[in-house]
Amino acid sequence: SGHIHTYYRSCFLNDWECVDSDKGLVNLVIGSGGRHIDGLKEEDLDFRIVSLVDDWGYGKFSVSRETLIVEFIEAKNDKVLDTFSFKNKFIC
């Protein structure tokens, strides 16, 4: 994505179209650890944004055999500002 100082998450994408979670990939940037926040707007990006947070924070990834849970947490007060998950459909 380049050098972006903000957090954003796209819808699940396949060929630049939003699709069901089991048919696409998510574009996720957690770049708010830089020296300043960029002030990005949804129209600055070429695809549909589900979440855009213009604040300091960090990502938390919780992994199990069945699920990956991603959270974006605000640095000031540890409040979860965005969350989504993937289900593993190919468990052995």
PDB file of C-alpha atoms in Angstrom:
ATOM      1  CA  SER A   1       0.000   0.000   0.000  1.00  0.00           C
ATOM      2  CA  GLY A   2       2.942   2.320   0.299  1.00  0.00           C
ATOM      3  CA  HIS A   3       3.657   4.519   3.273  1.00  0.00           C
ATOM      4  CA  ILE A   4       0.283   5.297   4.856  1.00  0.00           C
ATOM      5  CA  HIS A   5      -0.068   6.440   8.482  1.00  0.00           C
ATOM      6  CA  THR A   6      -3.633   5.388   9.264  1.00  0.00           C
ATOM      7  CA  TYR A   7      -5.777   2.263   9.691  1.00  0.00           C
ATOM      8  CA  TYR A   8      -8.107   0.950   7.046  1.00  0.00           C
ATOM      9  CA  ARG A   9      -9.783  -2.282   6.036  1.00  0.00           C
ATOM     10  CA  SER A  10     -11.467  -3.115   2.752  1.00  0.00           C
ATOM     11  CA  CYS A  11     -14.429  -5.356   2.163  1.00  0.00           C
ATOM     12  CA  PHE A  12     -13.571  -8.904   1.092  1.00  0.00           C
ATOM     13  CA  LEU A  13     -12.399  -8.390  -2.499  1.00  0.00           C
ATOM     14  CA  ASN A  14     -12.248 -10.587  -5.582  1.00  0.00           C
ATOM     15  CA  ASP A  15     -11.324  -8.888  -8.873  1.00  0.00           C
ATOM     16  CA  TRP A  16     -11.947  -5.469  -7.204  1.00  0.00           C
ATOM     17  CA  GLU A  17     -15.550  -6.424  -6.317  1.00  0.00           C
ATOM     18  CA  CYS A  18     -16.904  -6.908  -2.776  1.00  0.00           C
ATOM     19  CA  VAL A  19     -17.778 -10.577  -2.187  1.00  0.00           C
ATOM     20  CA  ASP A  20     -18.635 -12.972   0.664  1.00  0.00           C
ATOM     21  CA  SER A  21     -15.852 -13.546   3.180  1.00  0.00           C
ATOM     22  CA  ASP A  22     -15.114 -17.059   1.932  1.00  0.00           C
ATOM     23  CA  LYS A  23     -14.614 -15.861  -1.660  1.00  0.00           C
ATOM     24  CA  GLY A  24     -12.205 -12.922  -1.290  1.00  0.00           C
ATOM     25  CA  LEU A  25      -9.283 -11.266   0.451  1.00  0.00           C
ATOM     26  CA  VAL A  26      -9.121  -8.249   2.748  1.00  0.00           C
ATOM     27  CA  ASN A  27      -6.768  -5.320   2.220  1.00  0.00           C
ATOM     28  CA  LEU A  28      -5.696  -4.260   5.709  1.00  0.00           C
ATOM     29  CA  VAL A  29      -3.281  -1.478   6.654  1.00  0.00           C
ATOM     30  CA  ILE A  30      -2.299  -0.781  10.246  1.00  0.00           C
ATOM     31  CA  GLY A  31       0.006   2.177   9.753  1.00  0.00           C
ATOM     32  CA  SER A  32      -0.901   4.424  12.659  1.00  0.00           C
ATOM     33  CA  GLY A  33       2.357   3.841  14.488  1.00  0.00           C
ATOM     34  CA  GLY A  34       4.141   6.572  12.531  1.00  0.00           C
ATOM     35  CA  ARG A  35       4.999  10.086  13.559  1.00  0.00           C
ATOM     36  CA  HIS A  36       1.738  11.609  12.264  1.00  0.00           C
ATOM     37  CA  ILE A  37      -1.674  10.482  10.997  1.00  0.00           C
ATOM     38  CA  ASP A  38      -2.254  11.008   7.253  1.00  0.00           C
ATOM     39  CA  GLY A  39      -5.910  12.051   7.332  1.00  0.00           C
ATOM     40  CA  LEU A  40      -6.898   9.696   4.513  1.00  0.00           C
ATOM     41  CA  LYS A  41     -10.477   9.726   3.248  1.00  0.00           C
ATOM     42  CA  GLU A  42     -12.368   6.815   1.684  1.00  0.00           C
ATOM     43  CA  GLU A  43     -12.422   8.563  -1.706  1.00  0.00           C
ATOM     44  CA  ASP A  44      -8.591   8.620  -1.678  1.00  0.00           C
ATOM     45  CA  LEU A  45      -8.572   4.827  -2.178  1.00  0.00           C
ATOM     46  CA  ASP A  46      -9.510   2.744  -5.232  1.00  0.00           C
ATOM     47  CA  PHE A  47     -11.721   0.191  -3.465  1.00  0.00           C
ATOM     48  CA  ARG A  48     -14.550   0.039  -0.959  1.00  0.00           C
ATOM     49  CA  ILE A  49     -13.490   0.675   2.615  1.00  0.00           C
ATOM     50  CA  VAL A  50     -15.365  -0.975   5.479  1.00  0.00           C
ATOM     51  CA  SER A  51     -13.418   0.734   8.245  1.00  0.00           C
ATOM     52  CA  LEU A  52     -11.196   3.828   8.227  1.00  0.00           C
ATOM     53  CA  VAL A  53      -9.803   5.042  11.560  1.00  0.00           C
ATOM     54  CA  ASP A  54      -7.811   8.246  11.727  1.00  0.00           C
ATOM     55  CA  ASP A  55      -6.341   7.762  15.189  1.00  0.00           C
ATOM     56  CA  TRP A  56      -3.364   6.169  16.919  1.00  0.00           C
ATOM     57  CA  GLY A  57      -3.707   2.464  17.579  1.00  0.00           C
ATOM     58  CA  TYR A  58      -2.414  -1.035  17.072  1.00  0.00           C
ATOM     59  CA  GLY A  59      -3.530  -4.386  15.708  1.00  0.00           C
ATOM     60  CA  LYS A  60      -4.241  -7.481  17.776  1.00  0.00           C
ATOM     61  CA  PHE A  61      -4.400 -10.880  16.065  1.00  0.00           C
ATOM     62  CA  SER A  62      -5.959 -13.833  17.913  1.00  0.00           C
ATOM     63  CA  VAL A  63      -5.309 -17.151  16.195  1.00  0.00           C
ATOM     64  CA  SER A  64      -6.818 -20.560  16.829  1.00  0.00           C
ATOM     65  CA  ARG A  65      -7.117 -23.672  14.718  1.00  0.00           C
ATOM     66  CA  GLU A  66     -10.587 -22.601  13.545  1.00  0.00           C
ATOM     67  CA  THR A  67     -10.496 -18.795  13.469  1.00  0.00           C
ATOM     68  CA  LEU A  68      -8.331 -15.708  12.985  1.00  0.00           C
ATOM     69  CA  ILE A  69      -9.716 -12.612  14.744  1.00  0.00           C
ATOM     70  CA  VAL A  70      -8.260  -9.184  13.922  1.00  0.00           C
ATOM     71  CA  GLU A  71      -8.888  -6.136  16.130  1.00  0.00           C
ATOM     72  CA  PHE A  72      -7.753  -2.528  15.760  1.00  0.00           C
ATOM     73  CA  ILE A  73      -7.379  -1.030  19.220  1.00  0.00           C
ATOM     74  CA  GLU A  74      -7.204   2.673  20.041  1.00  0.00           C
ATOM     75  CA  ALA A  75      -3.920   3.513  21.776  1.00  0.00           C
ATOM     76  CA  LYS A  76      -5.429   6.089  24.195  1.00  0.00           C
ATOM     77  CA  ASN A  77      -7.884   3.842  26.013  1.00  0.00           C
ATOM     78  CA  ASP A  78      -7.594   0.306  24.589  1.00  0.00           C
ATOM     79  CA  LYS A  79     -11.059   0.547  22.999  1.00  0.00           C
ATOM     80  CA  VAL A  80     -11.656  -1.843  20.058  1.00  0.00           C
ATOM     81  CA  LEU A  81     -12.442   0.389  17.044  1.00  0.00           C
ATOM     82  CA  ASP A  82     -12.712  -2.344  14.398  1.00  0.00           C
ATOM     83  CA  THR A  83     -12.833  -6.127  14.347  1.00  0.00           C
ATOM     84  CA  PHE A  84     -13.324  -8.908  11.814  1.00  0.00           C
ATOM     85  CA  SER A  85     -12.592 -12.616  11.551  1.00  0.00           C
ATOM     86  CA  PHE A  86     -11.798 -15.422   9.143  1.00  0.00           C
ATOM     87  CA  LYS A  87     -13.041 -18.991   9.594  1.00  0.00           C
ATOM     88  CA  ASN A  88     -10.768 -21.852   8.581  1.00  0.00           C
ATOM     89  CA  LYS A  89     -12.875 -24.089   6.353  1.00  0.00           C
ATOM     90  CA  PHE A  90     -10.047 -26.521   5.608  1.00  0.00           C
ATOM     91  CA  ILE A  91      -9.453 -28.074   9.024  1.00  0.00           C
ATOM     92  CA  CYS A  92      -7.770 -31.490   8.783  1.00  0.00           C
TER      93      CYS A  92
END
